[in-house]
Amino acid sequence: MNGARNQAHDDAHAGVRDHDAGHDGGRENDARAQAPARDETSPRDGERAVLEAPDINRALTRIAHEILERARGPENLLLLGIPTRGTFLARRLADRIEQVEGRPVAFGSLDVTMYRDDLRLRPARALGRTDLPKEGVDGRIVVLVDDVLFSGRTVRAALDALNDLGRPRAVRLAVLVDRGHRELPIRADYVGKNLPTSRAETVRVCLTETDRRDAVLLRGGQR
Ligand SMILES: O=P(O)(O)OC[C@H]1O[C@H](OP(=O)(O)OP(=O)(O)O)[C@H](O)[C@@H]1O
Ligand SMILES: O=c1cc[nH]c(=O)[nH]1
């Protein structure tokens, strides 16, 4: 358990290290000295915030309570975040559940990359991290956690990945944003915000752990 918790911390820091290492020296540094660096945490052109930090905070607190109520306590729960941002959301939910119950809840991460059905269609993706408590998934109530639910294909891949790890007693799904447009018969049990969108729009979730601020940003398209 603590291993998973520490790993989530490590991942956050590794992300910062990787990001820094990715910047080249020389010309790029010269250019950056002349022009202020673009702030990736700011809304991009045409983006508007549909959730701000306090909204996200409240939604996660509510979801934590809903998860606890349905599971009747934290004992059998295992929160598994889907990288990248789902992992951090799972950790936040675990922290809230621990605050409410005064007892820790198991959490970790589940990489779905090799289970995706679009591996041949999309450019190579970096592998995420699967990190489970030593008790594994057998007999647990697993709550998959992701930031956005759209086509449902990521969750479908997560169910296949989970199937290779064992046999949970039940699998539930928590998402921060459900933007509709499902292509598979998948629905979320816990939703931070239902956000009706057109297919042409994109939803970008920013979290302090990866993006230095909490926000859900919507961009583009005609409704
Ligand atoms: O329901 P779907 O159509 O599968 O879309 C939802 C997924 O899309 C995003 O992940 P993305 O693949 O962009 O990777 P990321 O989490 O690393 O940003 C998001 O984080 C969800 O996991
Ligand atoms: O708009 C979208 C669609 C899928 N995944 C996202 O994170 N945003």
Short mmCIF file of N, CA, C and O and ligand atoms in Angstrom, two decimals, residues 83-85 125 146-154, ligand 1:
data_model
loop_
_atom_site.label_atom_id
_atom_site.label_comp_id
_atom_site.label_asym_id
_atom_site.label_seq_id
_atom_site.Cartn_x
_atom_site.Cartn_y
_atom_site.Cartn_z
N PRO A 83 -3.30 5.82 -15.86
CA PRO A 83 -2.36 6.91 -16.15
C PRO A 83 -2.81 7.72 -17.38
O PRO A 83 -3.39 7.16 -18.29
N THR A 84 -2.59 8.98 -17.45
CA THR A 84 -1.71 9.65 -16.51
C THR A 84 -2.51 10.28 -15.35
O THR A 84 -2.25 10.05 -14.17
N ARG A 85 -3.51 11.05 -15.68
CA ARG A 85 -4.15 11.85 -14.63
C ARG A 85 -5.06 11.05 -13.73
O ARG A 85 -5.29 11.43 -12.58
N ARG A 125 2.78 4.95 -28.09
CA ARG A 125 2.53 5.65 -26.83
C ARG A 125 3.54 5.17 -25.81
O ARG A 125 3.92 3.99 -25.82
N ASP A 146 -10.50 7.59 -13.81
CA ASP A 146 -9.89 8.29 -14.95
C ASP A 146 -10.37 9.74 -14.96
O ASP A 146 -11.35 10.09 -14.29
N ASP A 147 -9.67 10.57 -15.74
CA ASP A 147 -10.07 11.98 -15.76
C ASP A 147 -11.24 12.22 -16.70
O ASP A 147 -12.18 12.92 -16.34
N VAL A 148 -11.20 11.65 -17.90
CA VAL A 148 -12.25 11.90 -18.88
C VAL A 148 -12.81 10.57 -19.37
O VAL A 148 -12.05 9.62 -19.61
N LEU A 149 -14.13 10.50 -19.53
CA LEU A 149 -14.76 9.36 -20.18
C LEU A 149 -15.38 9.87 -21.48
O LEU A 149 -16.21 10.78 -21.46
N PHE A 150 -14.94 9.26 -22.58
CA PHE A 150 -15.40 9.72 -23.91
C PHE A 150 -15.94 8.49 -24.66
O PHE A 150 -17.04 8.03 -24.39
N SER A 151 -15.15 7.90 -25.53
CA SER A 151 -15.64 6.74 -26.29
C SER A 151 -15.85 5.52 -25.41
O SER A 151 -16.65 4.64 -25.73
N GLY A 152 -15.11 5.44 -24.32
CA GLY A 152 -15.16 4.26 -23.45
C GLY A 152 -14.09 3.24 -23.79
O GLY A 152 -13.96 2.21 -23.12
N ARG A 153 -13.29 3.52 -24.81
CA ARG A 153 -12.30 2.52 -25.23
C ARG A 153 -11.15 2.36 -24.24
O ARG A 153 -10.61 1.27 -24.09
N THR A 154 -10.80 3.43 -23.56
CA THR A 154 -9.75 3.33 -22.53
C THR A 154 -10.23 2.43 -21.39
O THR A 154 -9.49 1.59 -20.89
O1 LIG B 1 -13.04 7.24 -23.43
P1 LIG B 1 -11.86 7.44 -24.34
O2 LIG B 1 -12.26 7.80 -25.75
O3 LIG B 1 -10.91 6.30 -24.31
O4 LIG B 1 -11.10 8.75 -23.86
C1 LIG B 1 -10.75 8.98 -22.53
C2 LIG B 1 -9.26 8.87 -22.34
O5 LIG B 1 -8.61 9.86 -23.13
C3 LIG B 1 -7.62 10.49 -22.32
O6 LIG B 1 -6.46 9.76 -22.30
P2 LIG B 1 -5.33 9.89 -23.40
O7 LIG B 1 -5.42 8.68 -24.25
O8 LIG B 1 -5.43 11.20 -24.11
O9 LIG B 1 -3.99 9.78 -22.56
P3 LIG B 1 -3.52 10.56 -21.24
O10 LIG B 1 -4.41 10.14 -20.09
O11 LIG B 1 -2.13 10.11 -21.01
O12 LIG B 1 -3.64 12.04 -21.51
C4 LIG B 1 -8.23 10.47 -20.94
O13 LIG B 1 -7.23 10.60 -19.96
C5 LIG B 1 -8.92 9.14 -20.89
O14 LIG B 1 -8.06 8.13 -20.40
#
